[in-house]
Amino acid sequence: MKQIILFAALCLLPLSAQAQSLVSDALTKHILPRFEALAENAETLSKTANSACSPESKALQHAYGAAFDTWIAASHLRLGPTEVDDRAFALSFWPDGRGATPKALSQLINDADPIAQTPDAYRDMSIAARGLYALEFLLYDNALMQAGDSAYHCRLIRTISADIAHTSEAILLDWQNRYMDVLLHPRAEGPYQSQKEVVKALFNTLNTGLEFTADTRLGRPLGTFERPRPTRAEVWRSGRSARHVILSLASLRDLAMVLASEYPALAARLDHQFATAIDQVTDLNDPVFASVNVPQSRLKVEILQQTIQGIRSSVTNELGPSLGVTAGFNALDGD
């Protein structure tokens, strides 16, 4: 019996070492660089807003776009620090099916609510009035960008930008000071008891990211054939809808390559699938998916959605078994 146990333990050693190497690579090559970039660009956004708070400011629009780009590249990493204090939602409250964000911002502006005077106070605001999607309304929505007193509008842009920077920095510091060690050294009293559980969590972020892009980023503007909904596309006011799909796919592709690094043939197939999807988005030449109203153009968006669903199928049916994990609960499953 002792020999059987010893043999089993020896067989597990390579798997454990492989899992630890995979987790280390995911942290150093994928996770930390994204949150470092987010914190840096969010801080630049805050500094830019302090010097140029007009919605027409090209410098502010550029800084906003750069910060949003880095959040989209990290937004699938819904584990650990992004989930503390609803930080991910504080950065990105979307989809907003009930229009809570413009309602909350309108109320603030109409009342000239003093809560916007300091970022510390503003962190008590509803997440609907915080983050990058709220800032889009202030910079690109024809009604809200002109509403109310201009000085208050400026203050609100600066406060929301500072709040974004604070949240982004908190996420990064939490990864660097605590959660990096949580992933590298699972323990019985921690959220993960083994390296395999960590690998499963990383696998789930990939799987969920693909699901969100196919079903939400594309599914919402597609609506139904009888009733397409182009103005339900993500950040259509700032013309970034298709850009977010490309950024998401590129980042998910990077994570997939890390997870599939020990399986070259599978990695090559996944890489080709991701490249096909990114080419399809680019070939649409439709920044906000307005073409979903036109049957022939709509078909191209549906084909893109099917391509992403095909990637997810490969991830679920090939990558998962290769890693010895299966898809579990994710943030899209609801409460």
XYZ file of C-alpha atoms in Angstrom:
335
model
C 0.000 0.000 0.000
C 2.837 2.406 0.878
C 4.379 1.718 -2.536
C 1.095 2.558 -4.277
C 0.771 5.831 -2.354
C 4.384 6.740 -3.103
C 3.904 5.960 -6.796
C 0.778 8.111 -6.925
C 2.593 10.983 -5.237
C 5.468 10.749 -7.695
C 3.045 10.785 -10.611
C 1.481 13.968 -9.295
C 4.770 15.825 -8.978
C 5.144 16.749 -12.677
C 1.492 17.880 -12.827
C 1.938 20.025 -9.716
C 5.157 21.538 -11.062
C 3.503 22.200 -14.419
C 0.528 23.866 -12.726
C 2.788 26.052 -10.588
C 4.772 27.114 -13.649
C 1.557 27.906 -15.495
C 0.240 30.020 -12.610
C 3.556 31.865 -12.337
C 3.515 32.613 -16.074
C -0.110 33.782 -15.906
C 0.796 36.196 -13.117
C 3.999 37.616 -14.563
C 3.089 37.613 -18.255
C -0.644 38.273 -18.212
C -2.219 39.474 -14.966
C 0.259 41.878 -13.368
C 1.243 43.701 -16.602
C -2.423 44.450 -17.278
C -3.142 45.872 -13.862
C 0.110 47.839 -13.912
C -0.924 49.388 -17.233
C -4.413 50.093 -15.899
C -3.098 51.863 -12.782
C -0.643 53.913 -14.858
C -3.190 55.004 -17.466
C -5.887 55.694 -14.867
C -3.470 57.983 -13.022
C -2.715 59.751 -16.309
C -6.455 60.164 -16.868
C -6.863 61.757 -13.445
C -3.949 64.148 -13.984
C -5.230 65.075 -17.437
C -8.723 65.778 -16.088
C -7.194 68.128 -13.514
C -5.652 70.224 -16.268
C -8.292 69.827 -19.002
C -11.822 68.978 -17.892
C -13.786 70.100 -20.948
C -15.581 67.260 -22.799
C -14.156 68.689 -26.038
C -10.569 68.353 -24.798
C -8.664 66.013 -27.122
C -6.104 65.377 -24.395
C -8.844 64.264 -22.010
C -10.531 62.108 -24.637
C -7.197 60.453 -25.451
C -6.406 59.794 -21.789
C -9.902 58.404 -21.287
C -9.485 56.069 -24.263
C -6.093 54.835 -23.060
C -7.424 54.097 -19.568
C -10.462 52.313 -20.990
C -8.260 50.254 -23.322
C -6.239 48.932 -20.396
C -9.352 48.145 -18.370
C -10.881 46.129 -21.224
C -7.613 44.202 -21.516
C -7.900 43.299 -17.806
C -11.673 43.163 -17.379
C -11.974 39.378 -17.756
C -9.812 38.891 -14.648
C -12.769 38.850 -12.304
C -11.101 37.216 -9.340
C -9.452 38.384 -6.179
C -8.770 42.140 -6.001
C -11.256 43.154 -8.702
C -14.080 41.603 -6.669
C -13.198 43.299 -3.360
C -15.611 46.166 -2.561
C -17.205 45.724 -6.017
C -14.147 47.334 -7.598
C -14.807 45.888 -11.057
C -18.336 47.275 -11.042
C -17.057 50.601 -9.704
C -14.870 50.776 -12.819
C -17.363 49.358 -15.284
C -21.057 49.310 -14.491
C -22.347 47.771 -17.723
C -24.683 46.499 -19.047
C -27.083 49.000 -17.571
C -30.468 47.781 -18.762
C -32.427 50.283 -16.678
C -30.444 53.379 -17.557
C -29.254 53.849 -13.980
C -26.061 55.656 -14.991
C -27.578 58.617 -16.880
C -30.312 58.912 -14.240
C -27.788 59.058 -11.399
C -25.567 61.556 -13.219
C -28.519 63.750 -14.150
C -29.628 63.852 -10.516
C -26.138 64.800 -9.355
C -25.871 67.590 -11.912
C -29.371 68.919 -11.357
C -28.789 69.070 -7.585
C -25.149 70.148 -7.856
C -24.675 67.485 -5.199
C -21.636 68.312 -3.011
C -20.687 64.619 -2.836
C -18.745 65.217 -6.057
C -16.393 67.672 -4.346
C -13.925 64.993 -3.191
C -13.034 61.500 -4.442
C -13.153 60.164 -0.868
C -16.789 61.186 -0.478
C -17.639 60.055 -3.989
C -16.683 56.468 -3.220
C -19.965 56.258 -1.298
C -21.906 56.955 -4.500
C -23.811 54.233 -6.308
C -21.585 52.308 -8.709
C -23.920 53.454 -11.506
C -22.445 56.963 -11.196
C -18.833 55.809 -10.973
C -16.254 54.507 -13.400
C -15.474 54.572 -17.077
C -19.018 54.154 -18.362
C -20.251 57.072 -16.265
C -17.387 59.162 -17.609
C -18.397 58.274 -21.165
C -21.758 59.975 -20.612
C -20.056 63.123 -19.329
C -17.659 63.242 -22.276
C -19.793 61.993 -25.162
C -23.523 62.110 -24.388
C -25.035 65.133 -26.142
C -27.423 65.911 -23.292
C -25.288 65.203 -20.226
C -22.068 66.762 -21.490
C -23.876 70.112 -21.649
C -26.155 69.752 -18.629
C -25.925 71.909 -15.530
C -23.305 74.326 -14.357
C -20.024 73.991 -16.254
C -17.932 74.290 -13.091
C -19.828 71.454 -11.425
C -19.552 69.367 -14.587
C -15.797 69.898 -14.537
C -15.616 68.940 -10.864
C -17.594 65.776 -11.546
C -15.269 64.715 -14.380
C -12.229 65.298 -12.163
C -13.713 63.429 -9.212
C -14.811 60.412 -11.248
C -11.380 60.285 -12.913
C -9.661 60.401 -9.517
C -11.983 57.679 -8.256
C -11.061 55.495 -11.258
C -7.363 56.054 -10.517
C -7.819 55.208 -6.832
C -9.713 51.999 -7.599
C -7.174 50.911 -10.229
C -4.270 51.525 -7.849
C -6.037 49.597 -5.077
C -6.488 46.596 -7.380
C -2.817 46.626 -8.388
C -1.529 46.965 -4.816
C -3.790 44.144 -3.682
C -2.352 41.896 -6.380
C 1.234 42.854 -5.579
C 0.968 42.728 -1.778
C -1.393 39.833 -1.208
C -3.176 38.044 -4.014
C -0.106 37.139 -6.033
C 1.006 35.033 -3.079
C -2.501 33.568 -2.743
C -2.278 32.179 -6.282
C 1.324 31.028 -6.032
C 0.944 29.351 -2.640
C -2.511 27.777 -2.175
C -3.285 26.727 1.372
C -6.058 24.989 3.242
C -7.365 28.173 4.860
C -7.222 30.224 1.630
C -9.616 30.622 -1.293
C -7.651 27.976 -3.224
C -6.488 24.719 -1.667
C -4.346 23.541 -4.588
C -2.618 24.737 -7.737
C -5.258 22.876 -9.729
C -7.944 25.080 -8.193
C -5.956 28.151 -9.224
C -5.643 26.817 -12.770
C -9.389 26.224 -12.801
C -9.996 29.823 -11.707
C -7.783 31.106 -14.543
C -9.540 28.793 -16.977
C -12.901 30.164 -15.827
C -11.791 33.755 -16.440
C -10.975 32.807 -20.033
C -14.229 30.934 -20.521
C -16.330 33.694 -18.943
C -14.555 36.415 -20.924
C -15.428 34.685 -24.177
C -19.015 34.231 -23.037
C -19.354 37.919 -22.141
C -17.965 39.103 -25.463
C -20.163 36.786 -27.534
C -23.393 37.027 -25.560
C -23.248 40.597 -24.236
C -20.886 42.739 -26.302
C -22.361 41.265 -29.498
C -25.640 39.814 -28.258
C -27.039 43.098 -26.936
C -26.748 45.105 -30.185
C -27.855 42.089 -32.237
C -31.080 41.795 -30.248
C -33.387 39.768 -32.484
C -33.739 39.728 -36.257
C -37.095 41.487 -35.924
C -35.764 43.989 -33.384
C -32.021 44.723 -33.540
C -30.740 47.060 -30.829
C -27.630 48.924 -32.072
C -27.838 51.539 -29.297
C -27.453 48.769 -26.741
C -23.895 48.247 -27.944
C -21.174 48.892 -25.403
C -19.875 52.502 -25.353
C -21.447 53.384 -28.690
C -21.489 57.079 -27.793
C -17.694 57.194 -27.911
C -17.499 54.904 -30.950
C -15.626 52.165 -29.101
C -17.965 49.146 -29.396
C -15.996 47.110 -31.948
C -12.713 48.250 -30.399
C -13.729 46.635 -27.115
C -14.410 43.341 -28.870
C -10.977 43.434 -30.493
C -9.217 44.388 -27.249
C -11.042 41.682 -25.331
C -10.260 39.006 -27.910
C -6.593 40.016 -28.028
C -6.268 39.790 -24.249
C -8.192 36.527 -24.003
C -5.988 35.156 -26.765
C -2.935 36.010 -24.688
C -4.353 34.172 -21.661
C -5.297 31.190 -23.815
C -1.726 30.967 -25.090
C -0.426 30.946 -21.500
C -2.848 28.212 -20.453
C -2.185 26.129 -23.585
C 1.586 26.607 -23.528
C 2.256 22.903 -22.835
C 0.041 21.827 -25.748
C 1.508 23.307 -28.966
C -1.013 21.818 -31.409
C -3.956 23.029 -29.330
C -2.339 26.441 -28.842
C -1.923 26.768 -32.615
C -5.589 25.910 -33.235
C -6.788 28.382 -30.628
C -4.463 31.073 -31.948
C -5.883 30.596 -35.441
C -9.450 30.827 -34.143
C -8.706 34.050 -32.280
C -6.967 35.519 -35.343
C -10.014 34.685 -37.466
C -12.380 36.396 -35.011
C -10.220 39.534 -34.773
C -10.034 39.723 -38.578
C -13.816 39.406 -38.770
C -14.331 42.343 -36.391
C -11.855 44.448 -38.331
C -13.441 43.577 -41.678
C -16.843 44.761 -40.445
C -15.572 48.353 -40.569
C -18.426 49.169 -38.197
C -17.213 50.826 -34.973
C -20.586 50.708 -33.174
C -22.352 47.725 -34.833
C -24.881 50.022 -36.489
C -25.037 47.539 -39.358
C -27.076 45.044 -37.310
C -30.107 46.852 -38.788
C -29.174 45.653 -42.292
C -29.798 41.903 -42.886
C -26.700 41.230 -45.004
C -24.392 43.143 -42.660
C -26.095 41.688 -39.609
C -25.158 38.214 -40.865
C -21.477 39.129 -40.604
C -21.915 40.095 -36.943
C -23.755 36.827 -36.306
C -20.909 34.902 -37.963
C -18.436 36.734 -35.721
C -20.512 35.767 -32.683
C -20.508 32.132 -33.860
C -16.721 32.243 -34.311
C -16.271 33.405 -30.711
C -18.689 30.745 -29.513
C -16.556 28.249 -31.444
C -13.458 29.432 -29.576
C -15.306 28.943 -26.321
C -16.281 25.441 -27.397
C -12.613 24.619 -28.081
C -11.636 26.064 -24.709
C -14.316 24.033 -22.924
C -13.924 20.755 -24.795
C -10.183 20.709 -25.499
C -8.256 23.077 -23.260
C -10.238 22.244 -20.113
C -9.675 18.479 -20.333
C -6.009 19.050 -21.192
C -5.637 21.063 -17.989
C -7.762 18.613 -16.018
C -10.428 21.206 -15.188
C -14.006 21.990 -16.137
C -15.929 25.240 -16.288
C -17.532 26.208 -13.004
C -19.430 29.141 -11.529
C -18.695 32.482 -13.098
C -19.716 36.079 -12.553
C -22.275 35.863 -15.373
C -24.277 33.137 -13.661
C -26.178 35.712 -11.591
C -26.838 36.030 -7.913
